[in-house]
mmCIF file of C-alpha atoms and ligand atoms in Angstrom:
data_model
loop_
_atom_site.group_PDB
_atom_site.id
_atom_site.type_symbol
_atom_site.label_atom_id
_atom_site.label_comp_id
_atom_site.label_asym_id
_atom_site.label_seq_id
_atom_site.Cartn_x
_atom_site.Cartn_y
_atom_site.Cartn_z
ATOM 1 C CA MET A 1 -40.505 7.370 4.666
ATOM 2 C CA GLY A 2 -38.071 6.116 7.282
ATOM 3 C CA LEU A 3 -34.349 6.564 7.619
ATOM 4 C CA LYS A 4 -33.665 3.206 6.023
ATOM 5 C CA THR A 5 -35.624 4.104 2.901
ATOM 6 C CA ASN A 6 -33.785 7.414 2.611
ATOM 7 C CA ALA A 7 -30.401 5.757 3.007
ATOM 8 C CA LEU A 8 -31.400 3.188 0.395
ATOM 9 C CA ILE A 9 -32.436 5.932 -2.060
ATOM 10 C CA PHE A 10 -29.032 7.570 -1.644
ATOM 11 C CA VAL A 11 -27.167 4.326 -2.249
ATOM 12 C CA LEU A 12 -29.234 3.755 -5.406
ATOM 13 C CA PHE A 13 -28.472 7.334 -6.565
ATOM 14 C CA ALA A 14 -24.766 6.748 -6.027
ATOM 15 C CA ILE A 15 -24.856 3.481 -7.949
ATOM 16 C CA SER A 16 -26.810 4.940 -10.870
ATOM 17 C CA ILE A 17 -24.372 7.870 -11.107
ATOM 18 C CA ALA A 18 -21.450 5.442 -11.143
ATOM 19 C CA GLU A 19 -23.070 3.483 -13.962
ATOM 20 C CA ILE A 20 -23.843 6.512 -16.128
ATOM 21 C CA ARG A 21 -20.100 6.856 -16.613
ATOM 22 C CA GLY A 22 -19.608 3.346 -18.070
ATOM 23 C CA GLN A 23 -20.124 2.584 -21.760
ATOM 24 C CA VAL A 24 -22.880 0.251 -22.896
ATOM 25 C CA GLY A 25 -23.268 -1.787 -26.071
ATOM 26 C CA GLN A 26 -20.720 -3.227 -28.463
ATOM 27 C CA CYS A 27 -17.491 -1.605 -29.657
ATOM 28 C CA THR A 28 -16.978 -2.146 -33.383
ATOM 29 C CA THR A 29 -13.395 -2.683 -34.560
ATOM 30 C CA LEU A 30 -12.298 0.280 -36.740
ATOM 31 C CA THR A 31 -8.575 -0.447 -36.997
ATOM 32 C CA PRO A 32 -6.333 -2.923 -35.132
ATOM 33 C CA CYS A 33 -6.052 -0.351 -32.346
ATOM 34 C CA ALA A 34 -9.330 1.585 -32.325
ATOM 35 C CA CYS A 35 -13.009 0.774 -31.930
ATOM 36 C CA VAL A 36 -16.219 2.794 -31.866
ATOM 37 C CA TYR A 37 -19.139 2.257 -29.477
ATOM 38 C CA ASP A 38 -22.751 2.326 -30.684
ATOM 39 C CA ASP A 39 -23.106 5.917 -29.435
ATOM 40 C CA GLY A 40 -20.107 7.119 -31.473
ATOM 41 C CA VAL A 41 -17.442 7.422 -28.785
ATOM 42 C CA ILE A 42 -14.048 5.956 -29.590
ATOM 43 C CA VAL A 43 -11.329 3.970 -27.840
ATOM 44 C CA ASN A 44 -8.002 4.654 -29.583
ATOM 45 C CA LEU A 45 -4.786 2.967 -28.427
ATOM 46 C CA THR A 46 -2.545 4.667 -31.007
ATOM 47 C CA SER A 47 -0.606 6.657 -28.403
ATOM 48 C CA LEU A 48 0.436 3.431 -26.666
ATOM 49 C CA SER A 49 2.184 2.145 -29.762
ATOM 50 C CA ARG A 50 5.836 2.371 -30.734
ATOM 51 C CA ASN A 51 6.672 2.703 -34.418
ATOM 52 C CA ASP A 52 10.352 1.757 -34.366
ATOM 53 C CA GLY A 53 9.997 -2.031 -34.557
ATOM 54 C CA PHE A 54 10.064 -2.528 -30.783
ATOM 55 C CA PRO A 55 7.070 -3.264 -28.548
ATOM 56 C CA ASN A 56 6.026 -0.523 -26.157
ATOM 57 C CA PHE A 57 5.073 -3.096 -23.507
ATOM 58 C CA SER A 58 8.064 -5.397 -23.414
ATOM 59 C CA ASN A 59 9.018 -8.464 -21.426
ATOM 60 C CA LYS A 60 6.316 -8.369 -18.751
ATOM 61 C CA THR A 61 6.476 -11.506 -16.617
ATOM 62 C CA ASP A 62 3.544 -13.540 -15.266
ATOM 63 C CA ASN A 63 3.530 -15.719 -12.125
ATOM 64 C CA HIS A 64 5.055 -18.659 -14.007
ATOM 65 C CA GLY A 65 7.989 -16.767 -15.488
ATOM 66 C CA ASP A 66 6.597 -16.553 -19.021
ATOM 67 C CA VAL A 67 7.500 -13.248 -20.668
ATOM 68 C CA TYR A 68 5.007 -11.237 -22.715
ATOM 69 C CA SER A 69 5.370 -8.290 -25.081
ATOM 70 C CA TRP A 70 2.683 -6.262 -26.849
ATOM 71 C CA ASN A 71 2.574 -3.351 -29.274
ATOM 72 C CA PRO A 72 -0.928 -2.185 -30.249
ATOM 73 C CA CYS A 73 -0.738 -0.628 -33.747
ATOM 74 C CA THR A 74 2.558 -1.513 -35.386
ATOM 75 C CA PRO A 75 4.123 -4.991 -35.740
ATOM 76 C CA PHE A 76 7.393 -5.873 -34.011
ATOM 77 C CA SER A 77 9.826 -8.779 -34.235
ATOM 78 C CA TYR A 78 11.877 -10.680 -31.676
ATOM 79 C CA VAL A 79 14.568 -12.912 -33.059
ATOM 80 C CA GLY A 80 15.768 -15.514 -30.600
ATOM 81 C CA PRO A 81 19.283 -16.930 -30.139
ATOM 82 C CA LYS A 82 18.546 -19.711 -32.663
ATOM 83 C CA ASN A 83 17.160 -17.248 -35.219
ATOM 84 C CA ASN A 84 13.667 -18.097 -33.968
ATOM 85 C CA THR A 85 11.172 -16.706 -36.463
ATOM 86 C CA GLU A 86 7.912 -17.286 -34.559
ATOM 87 C CA CYS A 87 7.686 -13.707 -33.329
ATOM 88 C CA THR A 88 8.248 -11.977 -36.659
ATOM 89 C CA ASN A 89 5.919 -9.031 -37.391
ATOM 90 C CA VAL A 90 3.605 -9.863 -34.489
ATOM 91 C CA SER A 91 1.435 -7.789 -32.132
ATOM 92 C CA VAL A 92 1.854 -10.100 -29.143
ATOM 93 C CA CYS A 93 4.808 -12.405 -28.419
ATOM 94 C CA MET A 94 5.369 -14.753 -25.520
ATOM 95 C CA VAL A 95 8.775 -16.195 -24.612
ATOM 96 C CA ARG A 96 8.970 -19.259 -22.356
ATOM 97 C CA HIS A 97 12.355 -19.896 -20.841
ATOM 98 C CA GLY A 98 13.443 -23.455 -21.557
ATOM 99 C CA PHE A 99 16.299 -25.828 -22.062
ATOM 100 C CA PRO A 100 18.269 -25.990 -24.310
ATOM 101 C CA SER A 101 16.758 -22.774 -25.630
ATOM 102 C CA ASP A 102 13.816 -20.463 -25.109
ATOM 103 C CA LEU A 103 10.524 -21.082 -26.890
ATOM 104 C CA TYR A 104 8.890 -18.231 -28.825
ATOM 105 C CA PHE A 105 5.111 -18.097 -29.325
ATOM 106 C CA ASN A 106 3.253 -15.871 -31.749
ATOM 107 C CA LEU A 107 0.069 -14.886 -29.864
ATOM 108 C CA GLY A 108 -1.390 -12.947 -32.761
ATOM 109 C CA THR A 109 -0.685 -10.464 -35.507
ATOM 110 C CA GLU A 110 -2.278 -7.088 -36.090
ATOM 111 C CA ASP A 111 -4.733 -8.296 -38.741
ATOM 112 C CA SER A 112 -6.378 -10.655 -36.208
ATOM 113 C CA ALA A 113 -7.181 -7.847 -33.752
ATOM 114 C CA GLN A 114 -10.842 -7.765 -32.684
ATOM 115 C CA PHE A 115 -12.504 -5.552 -30.088
ATOM 116 C CA SER A 116 -15.493 -6.890 -28.149
ATOM 117 C CA VAL A 117 -17.470 -6.165 -24.998
ATOM 118 C CA ASP A 118 -18.172 -9.133 -22.699
ATOM 119 C CA VAL A 119 -21.312 -9.790 -20.609
ATOM 120 C CA ASN A 120 -19.888 -7.715 -17.756
ATOM 121 C CA GLY A 121 -19.355 -4.692 -19.999
ATOM 122 C CA THR A 122 -15.558 -5.130 -20.064
ATOM 123 C CA LEU A 123 -13.923 -4.028 -23.313
ATOM 124 C CA LYS A 124 -11.489 -6.624 -24.643
ATOM 125 C CA LEU A 125 -8.961 -6.635 -27.453
ATOM 126 C CA THR A 126 -8.349 -10.160 -28.733
ATOM 127 C CA TYR A 127 -5.657 -11.448 -31.112
ATOM 128 C CA THR A 128 -5.812 -14.968 -32.513
ATOM 129 C CA LYS A 129 -3.164 -17.164 -34.079
ATOM 130 C CA THR A 130 -4.349 -20.393 -35.709
ATOM 131 C CA GLU A 131 -2.026 -23.259 -36.562
ATOM 132 C CA ASP A 132 -3.206 -26.729 -37.626
ATOM 133 C CA GLY A 133 -6.726 -26.280 -36.236
ATOM 134 C CA PHE A 134 -5.278 -25.197 -32.907
ATOM 135 C CA GLN A 135 -5.475 -21.630 -31.646
ATOM 136 C CA ARG A 136 -3.573 -19.336 -29.326
ATOM 137 C CA SER A 137 -5.352 -16.203 -28.345
ATOM 138 C CA ALA A 138 -4.184 -13.102 -26.483
ATOM 139 C CA GLU A 139 -7.063 -11.471 -24.617
ATOM 140 C CA ILE A 140 -6.338 -7.988 -23.287
ATOM 141 C CA SER A 141 -8.947 -6.448 -20.973
ATOM 142 C CA LEU A 142 -8.980 -2.681 -21.377
ATOM 143 C CA GLN A 143 -9.576 -0.818 -18.159
ATOM 144 C CA CYS A 144 -10.148 2.934 -18.268
ATOM 145 C CA LEU A 145 -7.957 4.825 -15.785
ATOM 146 C CA ASP A 146 -9.355 8.311 -16.337
ATOM 147 C CA SER A 147 -6.717 10.652 -14.987
ATOM 148 C CA SER A 148 -3.665 8.406 -14.702
ATOM 149 C CA VAL A 149 -0.436 9.511 -16.350
ATOM 150 C CA PHE A 150 0.835 5.942 -16.073
ATOM 151 C CA ASP A 151 -0.122 2.886 -18.123
ATOM 152 C CA PHE A 152 -0.070 -0.577 -16.597
ATOM 153 C CA LEU A 153 -0.009 -3.938 -18.355
ATOM 154 C CA VAL A 154 -0.625 -6.778 -15.914
ATOM 155 C CA ILE A 155 -0.239 -10.366 -17.133
ATOM 156 C CA GLN A 156 -2.659 -12.982 -15.832
ATOM 157 C CA GLY A 157 -1.099 -15.474 -18.241
ATOM 158 C CA GLU A 158 -1.980 -18.822 -19.772
ATOM 159 C CA GLN A 159 -5.463 -20.257 -19.135
ATOM 160 C CA ASP A 160 -6.490 -23.908 -19.334
ATOM 161 C CA ILE A 161 -6.959 -25.235 -22.854
ATOM 162 C CA ASN A 162 -10.604 -25.065 -23.941
ATOM 163 C CA ASN A 163 -12.055 -26.101 -27.308
ATOM 164 C CA ASP A 164 -8.580 -26.388 -28.920
ATOM 165 C CA THR A 165 -7.830 -22.821 -27.833
ATOM 166 C CA ILE A 166 -5.358 -21.550 -25.251
ATOM 167 C CA VAL A 167 -6.145 -18.063 -24.032
ATOM 168 C CA TYR A 168 -3.419 -15.801 -22.623
ATOM 169 C CA LYS A 169 -4.962 -13.066 -20.473
ATOM 170 C CA MET A 170 -3.675 -9.574 -19.701
ATOM 171 C CA THR A 171 -5.141 -6.328 -18.412
ATOM 172 C CA LEU A 172 -4.229 -2.860 -19.610
ATOM 173 C CA ALA A 173 -5.090 0.003 -17.270
ATOM 174 C CA SER A 174 -4.607 3.356 -18.976
ATOM 175 C CA LYS A 175 -6.334 6.598 -19.839
ATOM 176 C CA TRP A 176 -6.020 5.464 -23.469
ATOM 177 C CA ALA A 177 -8.416 2.604 -22.701
ATOM 178 C CA CYS A 178 -11.165 5.169 -22.009
ATOM 179 C CA ALA A 179 -13.902 5.908 -24.506
ATOM 180 C CA TYR A 180 -14.051 9.528 -25.623
ATOM 181 C CA ALA A 181 -15.992 11.606 -28.108
ATOM 182 C CA PRO A 182 -13.824 12.006 -31.248
ATOM 183 C CA LYS A 183 -13.426 15.761 -30.690
ATOM 184 C CA ILE A 184 -12.141 15.302 -27.128
ATOM 185 C CA ASP A 185 -8.578 14.028 -26.995
ATOM 186 C CA PRO A 186 -7.644 12.533 -23.600
ATOM 187 C CA ALA A 187 -4.137 13.970 -24.068
ATOM 188 C CA LEU A 188 -5.682 17.444 -23.700
ATOM 189 C CA PRO A 189 -7.771 17.185 -20.539
ATOM 190 C CA SER A 190 -8.831 20.864 -20.660
ATOM 191 C CA ALA A 191 -10.458 20.460 -24.098
ATOM 192 C CA GLY A 192 -13.602 18.853 -22.724
ATOM 193 C CA LEU A 193 -15.623 18.511 -19.564
ATOM 194 C CA GLY A 194 -13.666 16.449 -17.054
ATOM 195 C CA GLY A 195 -15.181 13.473 -15.273
ATOM 196 C CA GLY A 196 -15.693 15.612 -12.156
ATOM 197 C CA ALA A 197 -17.657 18.273 -14.050
ATOM 198 C CA ILE A 198 -19.919 15.666 -15.650
ATOM 199 C CA PHE A 199 -20.438 14.048 -12.237
ATOM 200 C CA ALA A 200 -21.414 17.417 -10.727
ATOM 201 C CA ILE A 201 -23.854 18.182 -13.557
ATOM 202 C CA VAL A 202 -25.513 14.781 -13.220
ATOM 203 C CA LEU A 203 -25.641 15.068 -9.417
ATOM 204 C CA PHE A 204 -27.226 18.530 -9.464
ATOM 205 C CA SER A 205 -29.742 17.515 -12.164
ATOM 206 C CA LEU A 206 -30.742 14.562 -9.981
ATOM 207 C CA ILE A 207 -31.079 16.765 -6.879
ATOM 208 C CA GLY A 208 -33.121 19.284 -8.928
ATOM 209 C CA GLY A 209 -35.417 16.558 -10.218
ATOM 210 C CA TYR A 210 -35.805 15.129 -6.702
ATOM 211 C CA LEU A 211 -36.821 18.539 -5.304
ATOM 212 C CA LEU A 212 -39.244 19.348 -8.156
ATOM 213 C CA LEU A 213 -40.979 15.978 -8.105
ATOM 214 C CA GLY A 214 -40.899 15.882 -4.312
ATOM 215 C CA VAL A 215 -42.496 19.324 -3.896
ATOM 216 C CA ALA A 216 -45.140 18.492 -6.506
ATOM 217 C CA TYR A 217 -45.878 15.213 -4.693
ATOM 218 C CA GLN A 218 -46.150 16.905 -1.272
ATOM 219 C CA ALA A 219 -48.348 19.708 -2.694
ATOM 220 C CA PHE A 220 -50.724 17.774 -4.918
ATOM 221 C CA VAL A 221 -50.836 14.266 -3.509
ATOM 222 C CA LYS A 222 -50.272 14.825 0.224
ATOM 223 C CA LYS A 223 -51.727 18.398 0.166
ATOM 224 C CA GLU A 224 -48.937 19.763 2.373
ATOM 225 C CA SER A 225 -47.856 23.434 2.502
ATOM 226 C CA GLY A 226 -45.042 25.664 3.776
ATOM 227 C CA ALA A 227 -41.878 23.952 5.001
ATOM 228 C CA ARG A 228 -43.697 20.626 4.845
ATOM 229 C CA LEU A 229 -43.567 20.946 1.027
ATOM 230 C CA CYS A 230 -39.942 19.850 1.302
ATOM 231 C CA PRO A 231 -39.925 16.176 0.267
ATOM 232 C CA ASN A 232 -38.997 13.738 3.088
ATOM 233 C CA HIS A 233 -39.076 16.723 5.446
ATOM 234 C CA GLU A 234 -39.035 14.528 8.575
ATOM 235 C CA PHE A 235 -35.680 13.151 7.445
ATOM 236 C CA TRP A 236 -34.072 16.436 6.323
ATOM 237 C CA PHE A 237 -35.299 18.461 9.305
ATOM 238 C CA SER A 238 -33.997 15.816 11.680
ATOM 239 C CA ILE A 239 -30.398 16.237 10.414
ATOM 240 C CA PRO A 240 -29.609 19.536 12.313
ATOM 241 C CA GLY A 241 -30.850 17.796 15.468
ATOM 242 C CA TYR A 242 -28.243 15.083 15.082
ATOM 243 C CA PHE A 243 -25.442 17.621 14.913
ATOM 244 C CA LYS A 244 -26.763 19.680 17.846
ATOM 245 C CA SER A 245 -26.886 16.649 20.072
ATOM 246 C CA GLY A 246 -23.427 15.577 18.913
ATOM 247 C CA LYS A 247 -24.731 12.336 17.485
ATOM 248 C CA LYS A 248 -23.621 11.042 14.105
ATOM 249 C CA PRO A 249 -26.549 10.697 11.710
ATOM 250 C CA LEU A 250 -27.561 7.217 10.549
ATOM 251 C CA SER A 251 -24.479 5.297 11.586
ATOM 252 C CA GLU A 252 -25.178 5.311 15.325
ATOM 253 C CA THR A 253 -28.821 4.293 15.199
ATOM 254 C CA LYS A 254 -29.056 0.810 16.633
ATOM 255 C CA GLY A 255 -28.561 -1.819 13.923
ATOM 256 C CA GLY A 256 -27.427 1.138 11.722
ATOM 257 C CA ALA A 257 -29.258 1.966 8.520
ATOM 258 C CA TYR A 258 -26.167 1.332 6.409
ATOM 259 C CA GLU A 259 -25.524 -2.085 7.890
ATOM 260 C CA SER A 260 -29.089 -3.208 7.367
ATOM 261 C CA ILE A 261 -28.995 -2.599 3.579
HETATM 262 C C1 NAG B 301 -6.406 7.493 -33.261
HETATM 263 O O1 NAG B 301 -5.422 8.453 -32.891
HETATM 264 C C2 NAG B 301 -4.460 8.715 -33.929
HETATM 265 C C3 NAG B 301 -3.380 9.603 -33.371
HETATM 266 O O2 NAG B 301 -3.851 10.429 -32.364
HETATM 267 C C4 NAG B 301 -5.173 9.336 -35.135
HETATM 268 O O3 NAG B 301 -4.248 9.568 -36.176
HETATM 269 C C5 NAG B 301 -6.245 8.351 -35.610
HETATM 270 O O4 NAG B 301 -6.983 8.945 -36.659
HETATM 271 C C6 NAG B 301 -7.196 7.990 -34.468
HETATM 272 N N1 NAG B 301 -8.091 6.945 -34.949
HETATM 273 C C7 NAG B 301 -9.415 7.042 -34.842
HETATM 274 C C8 NAG B 301 -10.211 5.922 -35.359
HETATM 275 O O5 NAG B 301 -9.949 8.026 -34.320
HETATM 276 C C1 NAG B 302 4.653 3.948 -25.026
HETATM 277 O O1 NAG B 302 3.937 3.770 -23.825
HETATM 278 C C2 NAG B 302 4.047 4.835 -22.906
HETATM 279 C C3 NAG B 302 3.319 4.466 -21.658
HETATM 280 O O2 NAG B 302 3.491 3.137 -21.323
HETATM 281 C C4 NAG B 302 3.521 6.098 -23.508
HETATM 282 O O3 NAG B 302 3.661 7.179 -22.626
HETATM 283 C C5 NAG B 302 4.234 6.395 -24.804
HETATM 284 O O4 NAG B 302 3.667 7.520 -25.427
HETATM 285 C C6 NAG B 302 4.134 5.198 -25.719
HETATM 286 N N1 NAG B 302 4.709 5.460 -27.027
HETATM 287 C C7 NAG B 302 6.005 5.462 -27.358
HETATM 288 C C8 NAG B 302 6.327 5.802 -28.782
HETATM 289 O O5 NAG B 302 6.872 5.175 -26.567
HETATM 290 C C1 NAG B 303 12.853 -8.551 -24.365
HETATM 291 O O1 NAG B 303 13.100 -9.904 -24.687
HETATM 292 C C2 NAG B 303 13.483 -10.099 -26.043
HETATM 293 C C3 NAG B 303 13.564 -11.593 -26.303
HETATM 294 O O2 NAG B 303 14.172 -12.269 -25.251
HETATM 295 C C4 NAG B 303 14.812 -9.387 -26.293
HETATM 296 O O3 NAG B 303 15.205 -9.554 -27.646
HETATM 297 C C5 NAG B 303 14.625 -7.898 -25.983
HETATM 298 O O4 NAG B 303 15.864 -7.208 -26.125
HETATM 299 C C6 NAG B 303 14.069 -7.679 -24.595
HETATM 300 N N1 NAG B 303 13.724 -6.283 -24.491
HETATM 301 C C7 NAG B 303 13.968 -5.554 -23.412
HETATM 302 C C8 NAG B 303 13.549 -4.106 -23.429
HETATM 303 O O5 NAG B 303 14.519 -6.039 -22.432
HETATM 304 C C1 NAG B 304 21.206 -16.501 -37.565
HETATM 305 O O1 NAG B 304 21.132 -15.790 -38.821
HETATM 306 C C2 NAG B 304 22.329 -15.059 -39.130
HETATM 307 C C3 NAG B 304 22.089 -14.260 -40.386
HETATM 308 O O2 NAG B 304 20.875 -14.532 -40.956
HETATM 309 C C4 NAG B 304 23.496 -16.058 -39.281
HETATM 310 O O3 NAG B 304 24.689 -15.324 -39.544
HETATM 311 C C5 NAG B 304 23.650 -16.821 -37.964
HETATM 312 O O4 NAG B 304 24.656 -17.813 -38.099
HETATM 313 C C6 NAG B 304 22.344 -17.511 -37.571
HETATM 314 N N1 NAG B 304 22.524 -18.108 -36.270
HETATM 315 C C7 NAG B 304 22.069 -19.338 -35.963
HETATM 316 C C8 NAG B 304 22.323 -19.822 -34.558
HETATM 317 O O5 NAG B 304 21.522 -20.051 -36.780
HETATM 318 C C1 NAG B 305 7.855 -8.320 -41.764
HETATM 319 O O1 NAG B 305 7.606 -6.972 -42.133
HETATM 320 C C2 NAG B 305 8.641 -6.397 -42.924
HETATM 321 C C3 NAG B 305 8.321 -4.934 -43.128
HETATM 322 O O2 NAG B 305 6.998 -4.737 -43.493
HETATM 323 C C4 NAG B 305 8.723 -7.169 -44.262
HETATM 324 O O3 NAG B 305 9.766 -6.629 -45.058
HETATM 325 C C5 NAG B 305 8.999 -8.635 -43.959
HETATM 326 O O4 NAG B 305 8.975 -9.398 -45.166
HETATM 327 C C6 NAG B 305 7.964 -9.204 -43.004
HETATM 328 N N1 NAG B 305 8.361 -10.551 -42.632
HETATM 329 C C7 NAG B 305 7.499 -11.581 -42.609
HETATM 330 C C8 NAG B 305 8.069 -12.913 -42.246
HETATM 331 O O5 NAG B 305 6.310 -11.439 -42.865
HETATM 332 C C1 NAG B 306 -18.358 -11.414 -15.035
HETATM 333 O O1 NAG B 306 -18.253 -11.077 -13.659
HETATM 334 C C2 NAG B 306 -18.443 -12.184 -12.790
HETATM 335 C C3 NAG B 306 -18.436 -11.670 -11.366
HETATM 336 O O2 NAG B 306 -17.343 -10.813 -11.143
HETATM 337 C C4 NAG B 306 -17.358 -13.227 -13.050
HETATM 338 O O3 NAG B 306 -17.538 -14.334 -12.199
HETATM 339 C C5 NAG B 306 -17.433 -13.666 -14.501
HETATM 340 O O4 NAG B 306 -16.380 -14.559 -14.780
HETATM 341 C C6 NAG B 306 -17.337 -12.467 -15.433
HETATM 342 N N1 NAG B 306 -17.539 -12.893 -16.806
HETATM 343 C C7 NAG B 306 -16.652 -12.638 -17.774
HETATM 344 C C8 NAG B 306 -17.010 -13.119 -19.135
HETATM 345 O O5 NAG B 306 -15.598 -12.063 -17.555
HETATM 346 C C1 NAG B 307 -15.326 -24.184 -30.472
HETATM 347 O O1 NAG B 307 -14.637 -23.436 -31.493
HETATM 348 C C2 NAG B 307 -15.302 -23.411 -32.744
HETATM 349 C C3 NAG B 307 -14.396 -22.703 -33.746
HETATM 350 O O2 NAG B 307 -13.728 -21.637 -33.172
HETATM 351 C C4 NAG B 307 -16.645 -22.719 -32.574
HETATM 352 O O3 NAG B 307 -17.352 -22.689 -33.810
HETATM 353 C C5 NAG B 307 -17.475 -23.451 -31.520
HETATM 354 O O4 NAG B 307 -18.674 -22.762 -31.293
HETATM 355 C C6 NAG B 307 -16.686 -23.551 -30.229
HETATM 356 N N1 NAG B 307 -17.435 -24.357 -29.272
HETATM 357 C C7 NAG B 307 -17.623 -24.002 -28.002
HETATM 358 C C8 NAG B 307 -18.388 -24.942 -27.141
HETATM 359 O O5 NAG B 307 -17.180 -22.956 -27.556
#
């Protein structure tokens, strides 16, 4: 096998390791702020919720100046200057500044909350408010930020009307958007194996499997012996040579192996 093939194998390893960490399948709605994946791991937004009648994510502005607020598990109310009642006991409220007064939009109450996973594997929490055959829908993409102590809500805002529905998009990036086994609470990182430990275990299992299969292949199929039992030995034994001669491996070969992938 040549250098290019080896480099390609390593890129494929890296990609497959990255994908092992993502969740697959659907996430079934358990409560308005928790869902469970097919393999039993849970996403639970409870810790992001305020219980005092105010939204935990309040008055976040999009590019057009519309102002959004969201509270995951407990309803909140905003009463406007004209005793506006639209955002009473809602999960998501949008305020559009206007003349003579601001407009309030109910973008969904708790009982409309639905979790789903789209074709790209992105977990989404969607609220829907129907009035007169017309719908407004808040679609919050949940992005797992493993070790972040901060939570971010970014507003993409109002999308073009489609099929009598206007979708309002946002993205939450938070450790609370991560899926975890019910016995492992992300608030207590020491309780379970961290992402790094799982990565190391997977990496070393893959290296172990590569060596075992490789040695067996060299011994039984290619009938090699001694140091030549080491799979891809031409490649591995050439590495010390690169360092001795002060050359960088791979990257300096003409039309570099990385570039040609
Ligand atoms: C979500 O977390 C809250 C508080 O930590 C807990 O009371 C609730 O049972 C959890 N829900 C699920 C479905 O695990
Ligand atoms: C509100 O959100 C912040 C992060 O945005 C979180 O740390 C906090 O626990 C949440 N809950 C309350 C009751 O404020
Ligand atoms: C957010 O906006 C609402 C409605 O304009 C207002 O009632 C509320 O006090 C604001 N909250 C914060 C934290 O600024
Ligand atoms: C809003 O409601 C309060 C009490 O319900 C009332 O006193 C006030 O006059 C109302 N304001 C407007 C602008 O209607
Ligand atoms: C909002 O919720 C409060 C507390 O649960 C309730 O007393 C009130 O009637 C609700 N208002 C509306 C308009 O549903
Ligand atoms: C999936 O990802 C592709 C490429 O990034 C994007 O064009 C497409 O809109 C995504 N689909 C959904 C449903 O988000
Ligand atoms: C339009 O919305 C209706 C009701 O929500 C749904 O049944 C239908 O499949 C939608 N059509 C398209 C093209 O998305």
